[in-house]
Amino acid sequence: MLINDIRLQFYDKIIHKRVLLLVSHDVDALCACKILQALFHCDHIQYTIVAVAGKQDLERAFLEHSEQLEFVVMINCGGNIDLIELLQPEENVVFYICDSHRPIHLNNVFNDSQVKMLVNSGDEFNLPAYEDVIRNEESDEDDSGNESDEPSGKRRRFDEATLERKMEKRRKRREWEQNKERIMYDYDEFSFYGTAASLVMYDLAWKLSKDTNDLLWWAITGLTSQLIAKRIDREKYVSDVTELNRHVSRHNHRGNEDECPLSVNSMKISFVPELQLTLYKHWSLFESLRHSAYTACTLKLWTLKGQKKLNEFLADMGLPLAQSKQKFSAMDVEFKDNVKDWLETSAKKFGLDNISVPSFQVQFGFKHKYCALDVAFAVDALLESVNTSKSAEERFMEALDCLSRTYIDKLEDGLDLCKQQMMGVVNQVQSLLDMKKVVSAGPFLYAFVPDGTPGSKFFSRPNCLMTLGRFTLEAYVKLYNRRKARNLPLVVTAPLDFENGTSLVVGIPPLPELEQASRNFFGKAFEQAAEKTGSRTLHDNFEPSVVIMRTEDRSKFFDALISLLQ
């Protein structure tokens, strides 16, 4: 059941109750969780929070914590799976799901009693009609009557009429089944994303008159993470940013700054155009340009010609190479204050027309200032840390903590981890291109990250492997500039567990779709290829285009995928 009035139909229902809170491993989910935690603390709502990385974690967490619990809140998980079928809950358990994954499973949509979907009223779902996909079984009527009392001729005519009715009913049933199959295929064919869960939760906080600058910043960070991961297109992002900017103006309206200066523990959010450069304020500008997908792919920085073009770009800006190669905070004040304007001016001459995006920055007291892009990168890096001494739950809690301004040191750790990840991504992209490891399979491109590759440990995490895939696809298209390549998707595999012989596989949609709206067809394609060949795969991730498979089954799996997509 879809719920639009989440204050009346959700929050008022769980007041004074104990809640199980299941949260997915992604930045938007963490931000939504922080907002909901703040609301729960305001109203003294007891809750248990559990991080879930996939469907198996979801089952395990529900079984362990569901006793004596009536309400379960799920963030960015559960929406695109048949929840009642998976968990088999008691009839009194109610699930409230705030999930940006689309499409929503129809059994969740049409379940009015136990499943409540918390959605944004502006989202479009293109749901099929109930009667087209759900059929109420009716028992066949027994119209035989008392045949012994009827004359034999009349009884024969009666039997013929009954048979005709049954045949007509079966024909209509077949037509309905065929129509349902077609409708369901069209509905489930592509996976995509709706409004960020953090925005839905912030909207609830605003309607409860309990929104603060902290909650607003978490909503901004969640939305920004969607942009970074290419889960929404630029138009949707700008629309949501415009809405958030109204709240920023409301919460951060100040008079004369001299009359009302910032205090040590204050927080201020401001709307600013931000450069699409990875962590440039916490790195050197030179390294940031090299490790940002947009600039690296447009300038082809993995080639000798591209490196020369980068030097020309810096020269056109009037920025000395020595200044660009030192940490941004250590640059001369004259360069540091003007570098953004200079870069935007010179970018147009080098084909970097979309170098900046509307965004926000936050300032904590006098010292700490961060832009939303940097915080989203840092949180994701902590979530996907390859530190083997930390469990998935510990990584989750660290990432959750770094969103609080009292844990600035953890945020800084996340920024450092992000630099390491991006260096690993760029090195791997260059290696794949130099060694010509991006191969056309006909209907799609594919690339393998070999076992033992330096930095391959980063790609055992799904979000980092998807970042590599998007970067590789864009770099390949820019390098070869072929029209056919631009319309091809990419499949990337990386070693997951060498001892158990498993690999992680992700599917990246074609570049035009990636730039506009990330509609991904690989979820269904992976399922069909695995079923057709009997490949040992695990479709556990909440993102359908991410699967785990036995490495030795890779060849037959790809053969089936090629035949399916031709």
PDB file of C-alpha atoms in Angstrom, residues 3 59 103 138 178 218 252 292 405 449 481 561 564:
ATOM      1  CA  ILE A   3       1.280   6.038   1.761  1.00  0.00           C
ATOM      2  CA  GLU A  59      15.869 -12.494   6.951  1.00  0.00           C
ATOM      3  CA  PRO A 103      10.069  -0.723  -9.390  1.00  0.00           C
ATOM      4  CA  GLU A 138     -13.675 -18.369  -8.221  1.00  0.00           C
ATOM      5  CA  GLN A 178      -0.702 -13.861 -21.309  1.00  0.00           C
ATOM      6  CA  TRP A 218      21.622  14.858   6.229  1.00  0.00           C
ATOM      7  CA  ASN A 252      20.046  29.931   7.749  1.00  0.00           C
ATOM      8  CA  SER A 292      37.564  12.845 -11.083  1.00  0.00           C
ATOM      9  CA  ARG A 405      29.471  16.998  13.658  1.00  0.00           C
ATOM     10  CA  VAL A 449      39.563  -7.323 -12.889  1.00  0.00           C
ATOM     11  CA  ASN A 481      34.612   7.734 -29.906  1.00  0.00           C
ATOM     12  CA  LEU A 561      23.913 -13.316 -21.408  1.00  0.00           C
ATOM     13  CA  LEU A 564      19.740 -13.156 -24.323  1.00  0.00           C
TER      14      LEU A 564
END
